Amino acid sequence: MPSVINAALGPRFQAVLASAWISKHAAAKYVQDYVRRVQAETKNNDSATREPIAFAPPIQVQVLDVAEGSAYECLDAINGGEDSLFHARIKQNLVYGVADGVGGWNESGIDPSIFSRTLTAYSADAAQRTFLLHDSDEADPKDIMRRAFAGMRFDNVPAYGSATELVMSLSLATGRLRTAQLGDSTYVVLDNQQRAKFVAAEQQHRFNMPYQLTIPPVDDSGRKSDKKDEESAQFFRPRLLMQDEGTEVAKETRRLIDEDDFTDLSVVGFDTPAEAREDAHLLAHNEVVVAATDGLFDNVRVEEVERLTERFMQAIGSDKIRSAKNNGHGTADLFGGLAYSVAAQAVANYIQNDLRSPFAERAKLAGYNFSGGKPDDVTVMLAWVRETARVHAEEQIREMQPKL
């Protein structure tokens, strides 16, 4: 009984957060090599005697067990092409999200990845600096988006361009998920039977014109002279906010950031955090939230995500997996495999020229002739929510099972 008693004293819920990402450039390089290998095997008549070559793009995966007492380290940006993501913990809240740099800025010599990575870095910092009086208080994702964007403007960093952003805050005290969405990075909430109970709609001005946060360039300082390696592309972390919280300069900085109402942007037609759509969902044991940039949902239908999730959750819940020790990492590793598979499905879909993709269907409704998938960076974040007491009870039952 001690495990159940201790669970009751901590957060009611815990989560496994699995993130997966791949840039369209890394995917294209892999696909070209994959096609060459398949063609070579076919030419050499080896296809009848060998196993088919597995389609396994080089997708990066990170899996975190977010539970009381588990080690945790904030992540503020990734090398996801023009995509980025972040996650941070503040008391009993897991705050996470994705940003997608608008690729059209490339035509003006602006690197969109710098903007999106800087935005997630500021978002992670804003989340960590959120003041909550009680451990069970909820973090406000729209306020985090607001303070992050205002902080970028105040620091005057040379990160120009625009990006969509989705910020989510999961309360481990109550299981309540709060969201702030600006643009076409969206999410799906799956119930414990892996069926969608909520599908967030894109936030678009018109077809392929999502809402977005923008800092226009004031001179040529933000323009790129040549194409940077996406693995080492720079971005900026907060400057003044890294100072001692108790200094007068830090206090004045926070005041100015809090007073930024983005009037200079809104009067000329730019979107601001005020336009972010807010929502809230009360989650239950074994429900999964799938959040992603548009590289996923432009190419993968919700029904495909449901099927993939169902297959993996059945494997996770099987007696064989549940009884396996594997140093306690079996279920988390499988959930990471789900994140990988969801991202890989997007890549597999968008290289099909004859696919009736969700993007192609929306294009047709808007009067455009488009077929196949839409090659893009793909970034997904999956949160698997579990009740702490039930997790501890399941562990105790497994420990009491006779050893075979």
mmCIF file of C-alpha atoms in Angstrom:
data_model
loop_
_atom_site.group_PDB
_atom_site.id
_atom_site.type_symbol
_atom_site.label_atom_id
_atom_site.label_comp_id
_atom_site.label_asym_id
_atom_site.label_seq_id
_atom_site.Cartn_x
_atom_site.Cartn_y
_atom_site.Cartn_z
ATOM 1 C CA MET A 1 0.000 0.000 0.000
ATOM 2 C CA PRO A 2 2.825 2.568 0.498
ATOM 3 C CA SER A 3 3.060 3.248 -3.258
ATOM 4 C CA VAL A 4 -0.645 4.083 -3.509
ATOM 5 C CA ILE A 5 -0.510 6.312 -0.428
ATOM 6 C CA ASN A 6 2.483 8.209 -1.796
ATOM 7 C CA ALA A 7 0.742 8.591 -5.155
ATOM 8 C CA ALA A 8 -2.230 10.226 -3.464
ATOM 9 C CA LEU A 9 0.053 12.848 -1.930
ATOM 10 C CA GLY A 10 1.531 13.855 -5.278
ATOM 11 C CA PRO A 11 -0.065 14.887 -8.570
ATOM 12 C CA ARG A 12 -3.138 12.902 -9.503
ATOM 13 C CA PHE A 13 -1.804 12.381 -13.009
ATOM 14 C CA GLN A 14 1.474 11.639 -14.715
ATOM 15 C CA ALA A 15 2.339 11.662 -18.390
ATOM 16 C CA VAL A 16 4.673 10.238 -20.978
ATOM 17 C CA LEU A 17 5.668 12.877 -23.524
ATOM 18 C CA ALA A 18 7.037 11.516 -26.803
ATOM 19 C CA SER A 19 8.315 13.923 -29.469
ATOM 20 C CA ALA A 20 9.446 13.084 -32.996
ATOM 21 C CA TRP A 21 10.700 15.338 -35.771
ATOM 22 C CA ILE A 22 12.329 15.303 -39.187
ATOM 23 C CA SER A 23 13.029 18.106 -41.644
ATOM 24 C CA LYS A 24 11.844 17.823 -45.221
ATOM 25 C CA HIS A 25 15.483 18.094 -46.366
ATOM 26 C CA ALA A 26 16.557 15.119 -44.236
ATOM 27 C CA ALA A 27 13.481 13.191 -45.414
ATOM 28 C CA ALA A 28 14.168 13.985 -49.081
ATOM 29 C CA LYS A 29 17.773 12.826 -48.762
ATOM 30 C CA TYR A 30 16.645 9.582 -47.158
ATOM 31 C CA VAL A 31 13.899 8.957 -49.738
ATOM 32 C CA GLN A 32 16.329 9.449 -52.625
ATOM 33 C CA ASP A 33 18.720 6.916 -51.110
ATOM 34 C CA TYR A 34 15.853 4.531 -50.329
ATOM 35 C CA VAL A 35 14.593 4.624 -53.928
ATOM 36 C CA ARG A 36 18.118 3.952 -55.242
ATOM 37 C CA ARG A 37 18.467 0.898 -52.973
ATOM 38 C CA VAL A 38 15.078 -0.488 -53.995
ATOM 39 C CA GLN A 39 15.855 0.032 -57.680
ATOM 40 C CA ALA A 40 19.258 -1.601 -57.292
ATOM 41 C CA GLU A 41 17.718 -4.623 -55.565
ATOM 42 C CA THR A 42 15.099 -4.940 -58.280
ATOM 43 C CA LYS A 43 17.732 -4.653 -61.031
ATOM 44 C CA ASN A 44 19.814 -7.380 -59.419
ATOM 45 C CA ASN A 45 16.746 -9.626 -59.053
ATOM 46 C CA ASP A 46 17.283 -9.816 -55.302
ATOM 47 C CA SER A 47 13.744 -8.786 -54.361
ATOM 48 C CA ALA A 48 12.408 -12.362 -54.492
ATOM 49 C CA THR A 49 14.990 -13.765 -52.076
ATOM 50 C CA ARG A 50 15.425 -10.910 -49.640
ATOM 51 C CA GLU A 51 13.192 -9.210 -47.145
ATOM 52 C CA PRO A 52 11.757 -5.891 -48.414
ATOM 53 C CA ILE A 53 13.896 -2.891 -47.486
ATOM 54 C CA ALA A 54 12.342 -1.277 -44.454
ATOM 55 C CA PHE A 55 11.197 2.320 -44.831
ATOM 56 C CA ALA A 56 12.882 3.941 -41.829
ATOM 57 C CA PRO A 57 13.548 7.675 -42.246
ATOM 58 C CA PRO A 58 16.019 9.248 -39.767
ATOM 59 C CA ILE A 59 13.411 10.700 -37.422
ATOM 60 C CA GLN A 60 14.646 12.110 -34.121
ATOM 61 C CA VAL A 61 12.733 10.913 -31.043
ATOM 62 C CA GLN A 62 12.696 12.013 -27.421
ATOM 63 C CA VAL A 63 10.653 10.276 -24.721
ATOM 64 C CA LEU A 64 10.095 11.697 -21.226
ATOM 65 C CA ASP A 65 8.399 10.080 -18.256
ATOM 66 C CA VAL A 66 6.805 13.081 -16.553
ATOM 67 C CA ALA A 67 5.998 11.832 -13.068
ATOM 68 C CA GLU A 68 6.676 12.821 -9.475
ATOM 69 C CA GLY A 69 10.326 12.148 -8.712
ATOM 70 C CA SER A 70 11.343 11.537 -12.330
ATOM 71 C CA ALA A 71 14.360 13.379 -13.692
ATOM 72 C CA TYR A 72 13.380 16.197 -16.015
ATOM 73 C CA GLU A 73 15.227 18.680 -18.214
ATOM 74 C CA CYS A 74 13.612 21.490 -20.179
ATOM 75 C CA LEU A 75 14.003 21.564 -23.968
ATOM 76 C CA ASP A 76 13.689 24.931 -25.720
ATOM 77 C CA ALA A 77 14.369 24.224 -29.431
ATOM 78 C CA ILE A 78 15.195 21.497 -31.956
ATOM 79 C CA ASN A 79 16.831 21.177 -35.370
ATOM 80 C CA GLY A 80 13.585 20.372 -37.160
ATOM 81 C CA GLY A 81 14.125 22.365 -40.321
ATOM 82 C CA GLU A 82 11.721 25.298 -40.085
ATOM 83 C CA ASP A 83 9.835 23.554 -37.258
ATOM 84 C CA SER A 84 10.715 23.706 -33.595
ATOM 85 C CA LEU A 85 9.272 22.516 -30.280
ATOM 86 C CA PHE A 86 9.682 23.040 -26.553
ATOM 87 C CA HIS A 87 8.618 21.619 -23.226
ATOM 88 C CA ALA A 88 8.980 22.857 -19.657
ATOM 89 C CA ARG A 89 7.655 22.043 -16.194
ATOM 90 C CA ILE A 90 6.245 24.593 -13.749
ATOM 91 C CA LYS A 91 5.011 23.130 -10.465
ATOM 92 C CA GLN A 92 2.390 20.497 -11.409
ATOM 93 C CA ASN A 93 2.077 21.639 -15.031
ATOM 94 C CA LEU A 94 3.686 20.271 -18.161
ATOM 95 C CA VAL A 95 3.851 23.070 -20.740
ATOM 96 C CA TYR A 96 4.794 22.164 -24.295
ATOM 97 C CA GLY A 97 4.228 23.205 -27.871
ATOM 98 C CA VAL A 98 5.356 23.482 -31.472
ATOM 99 C CA ALA A 99 6.155 26.339 -33.842
ATOM 100 C CA ASP A 100 6.400 26.306 -37.627
ATOM 101 C CA GLY A 101 8.415 28.971 -39.420
ATOM 102 C CA VAL A 102 6.669 30.349 -42.500
ATOM 103 C CA GLY A 103 8.716 29.211 -45.481
ATOM 104 C CA GLY A 104 7.719 32.115 -47.709
ATOM 105 C CA TRP A 105 10.360 34.260 -45.999
ATOM 106 C CA ASN A 106 13.059 32.243 -47.790
ATOM 107 C CA GLU A 107 12.203 34.176 -50.947
ATOM 108 C CA SER A 108 13.169 37.392 -49.137
ATOM 109 C CA GLY A 109 16.436 35.956 -47.849
ATOM 110 C CA ILE A 110 15.115 35.382 -44.315
ATOM 111 C CA ASP A 111 15.787 32.036 -42.602
ATOM 112 C CA PRO A 112 12.442 30.970 -41.040
ATOM 113 C CA SER A 113 14.097 28.424 -38.746
ATOM 114 C CA ILE A 114 15.771 31.176 -36.716
ATOM 115 C CA PHE A 115 12.398 32.720 -35.920
ATOM 116 C CA SER A 116 10.635 29.474 -34.986
ATOM 117 C CA ARG A 117 13.492 28.226 -32.794
ATOM 118 C CA THR A 118 13.812 31.573 -31.078
ATOM 119 C CA LEU A 119 10.059 31.624 -30.456
ATOM 120 C CA THR A 120 10.105 28.204 -28.775
ATOM 121 C CA ALA A 121 13.167 29.196 -26.734
ATOM 122 C CA TYR A 122 11.325 32.264 -25.438
ATOM 123 C CA SER A 123 8.192 30.166 -24.864
ATOM 124 C CA ALA A 124 10.103 27.673 -22.731
ATOM 125 C CA ASP A 125 11.588 30.539 -20.725
ATOM 126 C CA ALA A 126 8.202 32.219 -20.308
ATOM 127 C CA ALA A 127 6.720 28.938 -19.102
ATOM 128 C CA GLN A 128 9.450 28.420 -16.527
ATOM 129 C CA ARG A 129 9.067 31.995 -15.260
ATOM 130 C CA THR A 130 5.300 31.730 -14.831
ATOM 131 C CA PHE A 131 4.269 32.704 -11.308
ATOM 132 C CA LEU A 132 1.909 30.201 -9.699
ATOM 133 C CA LEU A 133 0.986 30.624 -6.056
ATOM 134 C CA HIS A 134 -0.014 27.001 -5.446
ATOM 135 C CA ASP A 135 1.431 23.763 -6.828
ATOM 136 C CA SER A 136 -1.965 22.859 -8.266
ATOM 137 C CA ASP A 137 -2.508 26.208 -10.047
ATOM 138 C CA GLU A 138 -2.752 25.978 -13.843
ATOM 139 C CA ALA A 139 -0.374 27.670 -16.269
ATOM 140 C CA ASP A 140 -2.039 29.852 -18.918
ATOM 141 C CA PRO A 141 -0.762 28.890 -22.422
ATOM 142 C CA LYS A 142 -2.033 32.062 -24.094
ATOM 143 C CA ASP A 143 -0.237 34.210 -21.549
ATOM 144 C CA ILE A 144 2.934 32.181 -22.114
ATOM 145 C CA MET A 145 2.657 32.784 -25.868
ATOM 146 C CA ARG A 146 2.070 36.501 -25.225
ATOM 147 C CA ARG A 147 5.044 36.916 -22.906
ATOM 148 C CA ALA A 148 7.327 34.887 -25.182
ATOM 149 C CA PHE A 149 6.535 36.996 -28.242
ATOM 150 C CA ALA A 150 6.728 40.239 -26.280
ATOM 151 C CA GLY A 151 10.086 39.122 -24.880
ATOM 152 C CA MET A 152 11.461 38.556 -28.390
ATOM 153 C CA ARG A 153 10.373 42.055 -29.359
ATOM 154 C CA PHE A 154 11.774 43.634 -26.221
ATOM 155 C CA ASP A 155 15.166 41.934 -26.583
ATOM 156 C CA ASN A 156 15.246 43.142 -30.202
ATOM 157 C CA VAL A 157 16.968 39.951 -31.360
ATOM 158 C CA PRO A 158 17.629 39.676 -35.111
ATOM 159 C CA ALA A 159 15.097 36.880 -35.539
ATOM 160 C CA TYR A 160 12.817 38.058 -38.320
ATOM 161 C CA GLY A 161 10.002 36.415 -40.215
ATOM 162 C CA SER A 162 6.948 34.676 -38.827
ATOM 163 C CA ALA A 163 5.726 31.395 -37.397
ATOM 164 C CA THR A 164 2.589 29.645 -36.294
ATOM 165 C CA GLU A 165 2.562 28.393 -32.711
ATOM 166 C CA LEU A 166 0.622 25.955 -30.559
ATOM 167 C CA VAL A 167 1.136 26.143 -26.785
ATOM 168 C CA MET A 168 -0.379 23.537 -24.462
ATOM 169 C CA SER A 169 -0.470 23.259 -20.680
ATOM 170 C CA LEU A 170 -1.345 19.968 -18.996
ATOM 171 C CA SER A 171 -2.196 20.123 -15.296
ATOM 172 C CA LEU A 172 -0.965 16.961 -13.599
ATOM 173 C CA ALA A 173 -3.086 17.942 -10.599
ATOM 174 C CA THR A 174 -6.425 17.833 -12.434
ATOM 175 C CA GLY A 175 -5.809 16.322 -15.872
ATOM 176 C CA ARG A 176 -7.012 19.523 -17.524
ATOM 177 C CA LEU A 177 -5.377 20.428 -20.816
ATOM 178 C CA ARG A 178 -5.427 24.096 -21.833
ATOM 179 C CA THR A 179 -4.422 25.153 -25.334
ATOM 180 C CA ALA A 180 -3.594 28.334 -27.236
ATOM 181 C CA GLN A 181 -3.432 27.924 -31.004
ATOM 182 C CA LEU A 182 -2.350 30.505 -33.549
ATOM 183 C CA GLY A 183 -2.288 29.121 -37.077
ATOM 184 C CA ASP A 184 -2.329 25.656 -38.613
ATOM 185 C CA SER A 185 -0.348 23.703 -36.023
ATOM 186 C CA THR A 186 -3.152 21.648 -34.510
ATOM 187 C CA TYR A 187 -3.947 18.727 -32.209
ATOM 188 C CA VAL A 188 -6.272 15.778 -31.660
ATOM 189 C CA VAL A 189 -7.478 14.368 -28.331
ATOM 190 C CA LEU A 190 -7.935 10.580 -28.388
ATOM 191 C CA ASP A 191 -10.015 8.807 -25.741
ATOM 192 C CA ASN A 192 -8.925 5.597 -24.015
ATOM 193 C CA GLN A 193 -10.233 3.596 -26.988
ATOM 194 C CA GLN A 194 -8.000 5.662 -29.319
ATOM 195 C CA ARG A 195 -10.926 7.405 -30.983
ATOM 196 C CA ALA A 196 -10.854 11.145 -31.580
ATOM 197 C CA LYS A 197 -13.063 13.014 -29.138
ATOM 198 C CA PHE A 198 -11.792 16.435 -30.241
ATOM 199 C CA VAL A 199 -10.078 17.619 -33.426
ATOM 200 C CA ALA A 200 -8.753 21.179 -33.441
ATOM 201 C CA ALA A 201 -9.432 23.122 -36.635
ATOM 202 C CA GLU A 202 -6.775 25.092 -38.464
ATOM 203 C CA GLN A 203 -6.793 28.848 -37.951
ATOM 204 C CA GLN A 204 -6.512 30.297 -41.461
ATOM 205 C CA HIS A 205 -7.192 33.695 -43.040
ATOM 206 C CA ARG A 206 -7.699 31.827 -46.301
ATOM 207 C CA PHE A 207 -6.364 28.642 -47.874
ATOM 208 C CA ASN A 208 -2.678 28.119 -47.030
ATOM 209 C CA MET A 209 -2.537 31.486 -45.233
ATOM 210 C CA PRO A 210 -2.440 30.618 -41.516
ATOM 211 C CA TYR A 211 -2.510 33.046 -38.633
ATOM 212 C CA GLN A 212 1.086 33.728 -37.602
ATOM 213 C CA LEU A 213 3.280 35.787 -35.297
ATOM 214 C CA THR A 214 5.497 38.185 -37.233
ATOM 215 C CA ILE A 215 8.512 40.410 -36.649
ATOM 216 C CA PRO A 216 9.310 42.143 -39.962
ATOM 217 C CA PRO A 217 12.969 42.892 -40.770
ATOM 218 C CA VAL A 218 14.039 46.510 -40.305
ATOM 219 C CA ASP A 219 17.201 46.210 -42.411
ATOM 220 C CA ASP A 220 19.363 43.555 -44.061
ATOM 221 C CA SER A 221 20.741 42.206 -40.770
ATOM 222 C CA GLY A 222 18.363 39.268 -40.757
ATOM 223 C CA ARG A 223 18.958 38.217 -44.348
ATOM 224 C CA LYS A 224 21.048 35.177 -45.134
ATOM 225 C CA SER A 225 23.857 35.308 -47.627
ATOM 226 C CA ASP A 226 23.844 31.553 -48.198
ATOM 227 C CA LYS A 227 21.951 28.480 -47.060
ATOM 228 C CA LYS A 228 22.921 27.470 -43.529
ATOM 229 C CA ASP A 229 23.207 23.870 -42.381
ATOM 230 C CA GLU A 230 19.927 23.196 -40.613
ATOM 231 C CA GLU A 231 21.705 21.190 -37.912
ATOM 232 C CA SER A 232 23.659 24.243 -36.752
ATOM 233 C CA ALA A 233 21.300 27.088 -37.622
ATOM 234 C CA GLN A 234 21.462 29.731 -34.950
ATOM 235 C CA PHE A 235 18.656 30.966 -32.758
ATOM 236 C CA PHE A 236 18.398 33.282 -29.806
ATOM 237 C CA ARG A 237 17.611 32.707 -26.156
ATOM 238 C CA PRO A 238 16.268 35.439 -23.850
ATOM 239 C CA ARG A 239 18.837 38.096 -22.994
ATOM 240 C CA LEU A 240 17.630 40.500 -20.337
ATOM 241 C CA LEU A 241 15.388 37.949 -18.644
ATOM 242 C CA MET A 242 18.485 35.904 -17.776
ATOM 243 C CA GLN A 243 19.470 38.585 -15.270
ATOM 244 C CA ASP A 244 18.929 38.229 -11.544
ATOM 245 C CA GLU A 245 15.181 38.271 -10.910
ATOM 246 C CA GLY A 246 15.618 40.642 -7.979
ATOM 247 C CA THR A 247 17.302 43.482 -9.850
ATOM 248 C CA GLU A 248 15.503 46.670 -10.780
ATOM 249 C CA VAL A 249 16.399 46.107 -14.434
ATOM 250 C CA ALA A 250 14.709 42.690 -14.385
ATOM 251 C CA LYS A 251 11.610 44.117 -12.733
ATOM 252 C CA GLU A 252 11.399 46.909 -15.306
ATOM 253 C CA THR A 253 11.873 44.376 -18.093
ATOM 254 C CA ARG A 254 8.954 42.292 -16.853
ATOM 255 C CA ARG A 255 6.781 45.395 -16.556
ATOM 256 C CA LEU A 256 7.480 46.495 -20.116
ATOM 257 C CA ILE A 257 6.851 43.005 -21.474
ATOM 258 C CA ASP A 258 3.551 42.790 -19.584
ATOM 259 C CA GLU A 259 2.458 46.155 -21.017
ATOM 260 C CA ASP A 260 3.145 45.218 -24.650
ATOM 261 C CA ASP A 261 -0.257 45.144 -26.385
ATOM 262 C CA PHE A 262 1.221 44.719 -29.909
ATOM 263 C CA THR A 263 -0.708 47.740 -31.200
ATOM 264 C CA ASP A 264 2.044 48.580 -33.703
ATOM 265 C CA LEU A 265 1.541 45.171 -35.303
ATOM 266 C CA SER A 266 -2.237 44.939 -35.207
ATOM 267 C CA VAL A 267 -2.760 48.378 -36.807
ATOM 268 C CA VAL A 268 -0.903 47.220 -39.937
ATOM 269 C CA GLY A 269 -2.726 43.898 -40.111
ATOM 270 C CA PHE A 270 -0.324 41.481 -38.436
ATOM 271 C CA ASP A 271 -1.672 38.758 -36.163
ATOM 272 C CA THR A 272 -0.849 38.864 -32.455
ATOM 273 C CA PRO A 273 -1.191 36.459 -29.506
ATOM 274 C CA ALA A 274 -4.543 38.112 -28.782
ATOM 275 C CA GLU A 275 -5.955 36.214 -31.799
ATOM 276 C CA ALA A 276 -4.854 32.817 -30.468
ATOM 277 C CA ARG A 277 -7.771 30.421 -30.099
ATOM 278 C CA GLU A 278 -8.138 29.021 -26.582
ATOM 279 C CA ASP A 279 -9.668 25.718 -25.523
ATOM 280 C CA ALA A 280 -9.673 23.326 -22.576
ATOM 281 C CA HIS A 281 -10.182 19.567 -22.218
ATOM 282 C CA LEU A 282 -10.512 17.378 -19.145
ATOM 283 C CA LEU A 283 -8.435 14.281 -19.797
ATOM 284 C CA ALA A 284 -8.870 10.830 -18.289
ATOM 285 C CA HIS A 285 -6.647 7.804 -17.675
ATOM 286 C CA ASN A 286 -5.007 6.380 -20.822
ATOM 287 C CA GLU A 287 -6.051 9.225 -23.125
ATOM 288 C CA VAL A 288 -3.561 10.516 -25.685
ATOM 289 C CA VAL A 289 -3.111 13.999 -27.139
ATOM 290 C CA VAL A 290 -1.428 14.266 -30.560
ATOM 291 C CA ALA A 291 -0.093 17.763 -31.320
ATOM 292 C CA ALA A 292 1.799 18.590 -34.503
ATOM 293 C CA THR A 293 2.809 21.126 -37.081
ATOM 294 C CA ASP A 294 0.905 21.072 -40.352
ATOM 295 C CA GLY A 295 3.424 18.637 -41.848
ATOM 296 C CA LEU A 296 1.485 15.881 -40.090
ATOM 297 C CA PHE A 297 -2.177 16.736 -40.570
ATOM 298 C CA ASP A 298 -1.674 18.011 -44.146
ATOM 299 C CA ASN A 299 -0.646 14.459 -45.036
ATOM 300 C CA VAL A 300 -2.140 12.084 -42.472
ATOM 301 C CA ARG A 301 -5.820 11.699 -41.742
ATOM 302 C CA VAL A 302 -7.093 11.564 -38.183
ATOM 303 C CA GLU A 303 -8.325 8.014 -38.873
ATOM 304 C CA GLU A 304 -4.758 6.951 -39.683
ATOM 305 C CA VAL A 305 -3.535 8.444 -36.406
ATOM 306 C CA GLU A 306 -6.286 6.561 -34.582
ATOM 307 C CA ARG A 307 -5.266 3.241 -36.147
ATOM 308 C CA LEU A 308 -1.584 3.705 -35.393
ATOM 309 C CA THR A 309 -2.300 4.721 -31.814
ATOM 310 C CA GLU A 310 -4.669 1.798 -31.285
ATOM 311 C CA ARG A 311 -2.062 -0.681 -32.501
ATOM 312 C CA PHE A 312 0.654 0.649 -30.228
ATOM 313 C CA MET A 313 -1.583 1.080 -27.183
ATOM 314 C CA GLN A 314 -2.741 -2.531 -27.561
ATOM 315 C CA ALA A 315 0.893 -3.625 -27.564
ATOM 316 C CA ILE A 316 1.631 -1.468 -24.536
ATOM 317 C CA GLY A 317 -1.350 -2.902 -22.690
ATOM 318 C CA SER A 318 -0.654 -6.543 -23.533
ATOM 319 C CA ASP A 319 0.204 -8.895 -20.698
ATOM 320 C CA LYS A 320 3.566 -9.635 -22.275
ATOM 321 C CA ILE A 321 4.641 -5.994 -22.413
ATOM 322 C CA ARG A 322 3.112 -5.081 -19.067
ATOM 323 C CA SER A 323 4.953 -7.933 -17.392
ATOM 324 C CA ALA A 324 8.269 -7.165 -19.058
ATOM 325 C CA LYS A 325 10.751 -5.392 -16.843
ATOM 326 C CA ASN A 326 13.262 -4.047 -19.357
ATOM 327 C CA ASN A 327 14.559 -1.760 -16.630
ATOM 328 C CA GLY A 328 11.113 -0.175 -16.452
ATOM 329 C CA HIS A 329 11.414 1.417 -19.876
ATOM 330 C CA GLY A 330 9.330 -0.963 -22.013
ATOM 331 C CA THR A 331 6.122 1.076 -22.191
ATOM 332 C CA ALA A 332 7.889 4.409 -22.620
ATOM 333 C CA ASP A 333 10.004 3.020 -25.455
ATOM 334 C CA LEU A 334 6.894 1.698 -27.183
ATOM 335 C CA PHE A 335 5.214 5.062 -26.868
ATOM 336 C CA GLY A 336 8.279 6.644 -28.438
ATOM 337 C CA GLY A 337 7.838 4.149 -31.236
ATOM 338 C CA LEU A 338 4.321 5.452 -31.730
ATOM 339 C CA ALA A 339 5.614 9.021 -32.094
ATOM 340 C CA TYR A 340 8.174 7.783 -34.631
ATOM 341 C CA SER A 341 5.531 5.867 -36.589
ATOM 342 C CA VAL A 342 3.150 8.825 -36.730
ATOM 343 C CA ALA A 343 5.905 11.078 -38.126
ATOM 344 C CA ALA A 344 7.070 8.347 -40.537
ATOM 345 C CA GLN A 345 3.510 7.974 -41.835
ATOM 346 C CA ALA A 346 3.529 11.646 -42.789
ATOM 347 C CA VAL A 347 6.746 11.186 -44.794
ATOM 348 C CA ALA A 348 5.464 7.992 -46.432
ATOM 349 C CA ASN A 349 2.243 9.769 -47.417
ATOM 350 C CA TYR A 350 3.666 12.973 -48.797
ATOM 351 C CA ILE A 351 5.958 11.233 -51.275
ATOM 352 C CA GLN A 352 2.918 9.649 -52.959
ATOM 353 C CA ASN A 353 1.972 11.711 -56.003
ATOM 354 C CA ASP A 354 -1.473 10.143 -56.358
ATOM 355 C CA LEU A 355 -2.486 10.382 -52.692
ATOM 356 C CA ARG A 356 -5.758 12.130 -51.824
ATOM 357 C CA SER A 357 -4.141 13.933 -48.926
ATOM 358 C CA PRO A 358 -6.028 16.234 -46.539
ATOM 359 C CA PHE A 359 -4.045 19.142 -48.025
ATOM 360 C CA ALA A 360 -5.024 18.174 -51.573
ATOM 361 C CA GLU A 361 -8.680 18.013 -50.600
ATOM 362 C CA ARG A 362 -8.574 21.463 -48.978
ATOM 363 C CA ALA A 363 -6.782 22.821 -52.041
ATOM 364 C CA LYS A 364 -9.549 21.471 -54.282
ATOM 365 C CA LEU A 365 -12.220 23.114 -52.129
ATOM 366 C CA ALA A 366 -10.324 26.406 -52.492
ATOM 367 C CA GLY A 367 -10.279 26.065 -56.278
ATOM 368 C CA TYR A 368 -6.702 24.819 -56.748
ATOM 369 C CA ASN A 369 -5.571 21.804 -58.752
ATOM 370 C CA PHE A 370 -3.282 19.854 -56.440
ATOM 371 C CA SER A 371 -2.732 16.131 -55.970
ATOM 372 C CA GLY A 372 -0.543 14.025 -53.736
ATOM 373 C CA GLY A 373 1.001 14.837 -50.395
ATOM 374 C CA LYS A 374 2.697 18.048 -49.332
ATOM 375 C CA PRO A 375 6.437 17.668 -48.531
ATOM 376 C CA ASP A 376 7.158 19.535 -45.322
ATOM 377 C CA ASP A 377 8.983 19.414 -42.025
ATOM 378 C CA VAL A 378 7.151 17.117 -39.608
ATOM 379 C CA THR A 379 7.080 17.634 -35.844
ATOM 380 C CA VAL A 380 4.788 15.712 -33.489
ATOM 381 C CA MET A 381 4.348 15.706 -29.704
ATOM 382 C CA LEU A 382 2.294 12.934 -28.104
ATOM 383 C CA ALA A 383 1.192 13.109 -24.469
ATOM 384 C CA TRP A 384 -0.079 9.917 -22.831
ATOM 385 C CA VAL A 385 -1.982 10.769 -19.640
ATOM 386 C CA ARG A 386 -2.242 8.272 -16.782
ATOM 387 C CA GLU A 387 -3.679 8.389 -13.265
ATOM 388 C CA THR A 388 -0.828 7.987 -10.828
ATOM 389 C CA ALA A 389 -2.732 5.766 -8.387
ATOM 390 C CA ARG A 390 -3.771 3.371 -11.152
ATOM 391 C CA VAL A 391 -0.213 3.190 -12.492
ATOM 392 C CA HIS A 392 1.091 2.317 -9.014
ATOM 393 C CA ALA A 393 -1.683 -0.242 -8.521
ATOM 394 C CA GLU A 394 -0.846 -1.914 -11.838
ATOM 395 C CA GLU A 395 2.829 -2.064 -10.836
ATOM 396 C CA GLN A 396 1.925 -3.734 -7.537
ATOM 397 C CA ILE A 397 -0.257 -6.309 -9.305
ATOM 398 C CA ARG A 398 2.599 -7.184 -11.663
ATOM 399 C CA GLU A 399 4.995 -7.569 -8.732
ATOM 400 C CA MET A 400 2.593 -9.967 -7.005
ATOM 401 C CA GLN A 401 2.234 -12.174 -10.093
ATOM 402 C CA PRO A 402 4.097 -15.480 -9.687
ATOM 403 C CA LYS A 403 7.387 -15.545 -11.536
ATOM 404 C CA LEU A 404 7.320 -18.047 -14.404
#
